[in-house]
CSV table of C-alpha atoms in Angstrom, one decimal:
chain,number,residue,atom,x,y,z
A,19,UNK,CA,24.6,-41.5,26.9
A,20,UNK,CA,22.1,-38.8,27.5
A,21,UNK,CA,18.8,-39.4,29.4
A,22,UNK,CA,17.1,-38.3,26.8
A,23,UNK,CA,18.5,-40.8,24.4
A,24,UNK,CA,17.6,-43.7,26.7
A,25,UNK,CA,15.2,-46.5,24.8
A,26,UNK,CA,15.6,-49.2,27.4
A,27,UNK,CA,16.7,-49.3,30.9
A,28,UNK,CA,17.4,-51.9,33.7
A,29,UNK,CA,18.4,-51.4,37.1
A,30,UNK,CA,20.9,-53.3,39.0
A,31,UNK,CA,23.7,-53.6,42.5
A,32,UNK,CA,26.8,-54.3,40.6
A,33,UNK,CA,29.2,-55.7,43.2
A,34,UNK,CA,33.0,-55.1,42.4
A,35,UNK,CA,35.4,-57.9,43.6
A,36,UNK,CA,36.5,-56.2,46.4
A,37,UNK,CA,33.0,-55.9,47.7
A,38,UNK,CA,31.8,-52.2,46.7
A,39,UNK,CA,28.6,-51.6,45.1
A,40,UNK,CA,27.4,-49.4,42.6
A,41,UNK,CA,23.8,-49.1,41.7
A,42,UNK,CA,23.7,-48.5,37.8
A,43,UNK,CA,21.5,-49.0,34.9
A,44,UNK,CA,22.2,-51.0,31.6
A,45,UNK,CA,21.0,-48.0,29.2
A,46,UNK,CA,20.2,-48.9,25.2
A,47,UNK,CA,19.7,-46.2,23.1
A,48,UNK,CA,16.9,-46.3,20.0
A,49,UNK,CA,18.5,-48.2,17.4
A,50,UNK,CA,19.2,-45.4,14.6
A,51,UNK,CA,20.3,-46.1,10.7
A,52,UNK,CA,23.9,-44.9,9.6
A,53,UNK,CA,23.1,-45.7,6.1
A,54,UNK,CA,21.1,-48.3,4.4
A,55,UNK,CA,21.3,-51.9,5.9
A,56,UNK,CA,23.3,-50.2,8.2
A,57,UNK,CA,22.3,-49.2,12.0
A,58,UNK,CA,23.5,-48.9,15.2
A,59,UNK,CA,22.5,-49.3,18.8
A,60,UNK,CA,24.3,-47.7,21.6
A,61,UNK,CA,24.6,-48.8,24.7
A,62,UNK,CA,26.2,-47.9,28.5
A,63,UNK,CA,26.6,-48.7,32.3
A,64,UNK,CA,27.7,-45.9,34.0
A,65,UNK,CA,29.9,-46.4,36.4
A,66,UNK,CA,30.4,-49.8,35.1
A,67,UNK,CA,31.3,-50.1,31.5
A,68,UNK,CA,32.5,-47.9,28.9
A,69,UNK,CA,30.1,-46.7,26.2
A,70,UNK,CA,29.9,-49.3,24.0
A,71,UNK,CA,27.8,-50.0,20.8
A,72,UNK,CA,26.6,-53.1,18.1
A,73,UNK,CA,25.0,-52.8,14.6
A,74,UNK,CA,23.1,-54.8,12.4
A,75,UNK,CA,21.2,-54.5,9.4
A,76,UNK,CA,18.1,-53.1,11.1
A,77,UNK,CA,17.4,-51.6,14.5
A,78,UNK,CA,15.6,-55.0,15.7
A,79,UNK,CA,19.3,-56.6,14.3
A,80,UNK,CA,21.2,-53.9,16.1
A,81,UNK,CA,19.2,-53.8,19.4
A,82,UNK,CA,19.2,-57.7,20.2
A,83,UNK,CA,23.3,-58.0,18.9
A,84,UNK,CA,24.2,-55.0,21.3
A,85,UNK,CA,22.1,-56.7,24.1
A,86,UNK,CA,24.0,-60.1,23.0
A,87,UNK,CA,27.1,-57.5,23.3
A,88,UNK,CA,26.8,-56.3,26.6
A,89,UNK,CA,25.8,-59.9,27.9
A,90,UNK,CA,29.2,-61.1,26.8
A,91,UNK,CA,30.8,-58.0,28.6
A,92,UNK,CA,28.8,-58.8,31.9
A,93,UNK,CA,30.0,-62.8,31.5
A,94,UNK,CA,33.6,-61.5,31.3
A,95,UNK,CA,33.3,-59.2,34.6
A,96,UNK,CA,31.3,-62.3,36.4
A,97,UNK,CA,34.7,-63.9,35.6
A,98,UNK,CA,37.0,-61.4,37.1
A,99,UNK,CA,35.1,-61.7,39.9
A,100,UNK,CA,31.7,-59.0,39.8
A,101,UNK,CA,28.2,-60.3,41.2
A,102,UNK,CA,24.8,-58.5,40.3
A,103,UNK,CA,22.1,-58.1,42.1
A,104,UNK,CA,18.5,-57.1,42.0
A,105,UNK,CA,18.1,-54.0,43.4
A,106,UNK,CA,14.6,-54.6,44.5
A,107,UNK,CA,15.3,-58.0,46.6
A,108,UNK,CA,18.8,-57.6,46.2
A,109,UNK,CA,18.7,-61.6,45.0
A,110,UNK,CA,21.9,-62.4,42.9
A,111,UNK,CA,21.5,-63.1,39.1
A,112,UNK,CA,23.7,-64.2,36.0
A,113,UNK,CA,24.5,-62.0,33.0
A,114,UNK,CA,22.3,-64.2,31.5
A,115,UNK,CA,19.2,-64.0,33.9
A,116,UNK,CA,19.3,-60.0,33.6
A,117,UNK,CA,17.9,-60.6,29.8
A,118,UNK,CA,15.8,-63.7,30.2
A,119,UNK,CA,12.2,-64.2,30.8
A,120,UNK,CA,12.9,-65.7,34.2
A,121,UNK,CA,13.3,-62.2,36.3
A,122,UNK,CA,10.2,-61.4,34.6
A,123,UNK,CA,8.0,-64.7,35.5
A,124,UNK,CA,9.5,-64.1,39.0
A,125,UNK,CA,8.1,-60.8,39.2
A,126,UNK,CA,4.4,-61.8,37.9
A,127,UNK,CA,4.4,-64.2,40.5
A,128,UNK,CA,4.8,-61.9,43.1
A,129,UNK,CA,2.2,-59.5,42.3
């Protein structure tokens, strides 16, 4: 995905099973419409994942099913072995901590 096409952006140390690191960034792209009830959000890790996309019938619909998406995805490398890690306190976290509120509390509290 280009730069340019990047909506959304989070940063994070994903840790391959045999111990190598790779600082990437989950990238969404702006939900766009194909056709009536019919959008898409893109979505890519680079380094990480292949390109991958979801759709719905509007871009909210498209945006939070390719986020749902690329959850799963993370889940099924956590299972083969991957860890992730914040990149600012390099504290570990769960595909589903990257896209909760938790991260987000943590970080308020620390200001």
């Amino acid at each position: 995905m280009d730069v340019a096409e990047v909506f959304a952006d989070r940063a994070l140390i994903f840790v391959n099973p045999d111990g190598s690191e790779v600082l990437s960034h989950i990238q969404f792209g702006r939900p766009y419409m194909r056709k009536e009830l019919d959008w898409r959000c893109d979505c890519d890790i680079p380094n990480v994942l292949k390109p991958t996309h979801g759709a719905g019938i509007d871009g909210l619909h498209a945006l939070l099913l390719t986020m749902s998406l690329v959850e799963t995805l993370l889940e099924t490398k956590h299972s083969d072995g991957w860890r992730f890690l914040w990149p600012d306190t390099r504290d570990e976290t769960s595909p589903r901590q990257i896209f909760e509120a938790d991260h987000f509390a943590r970080m308020r509290s620390s200001i």
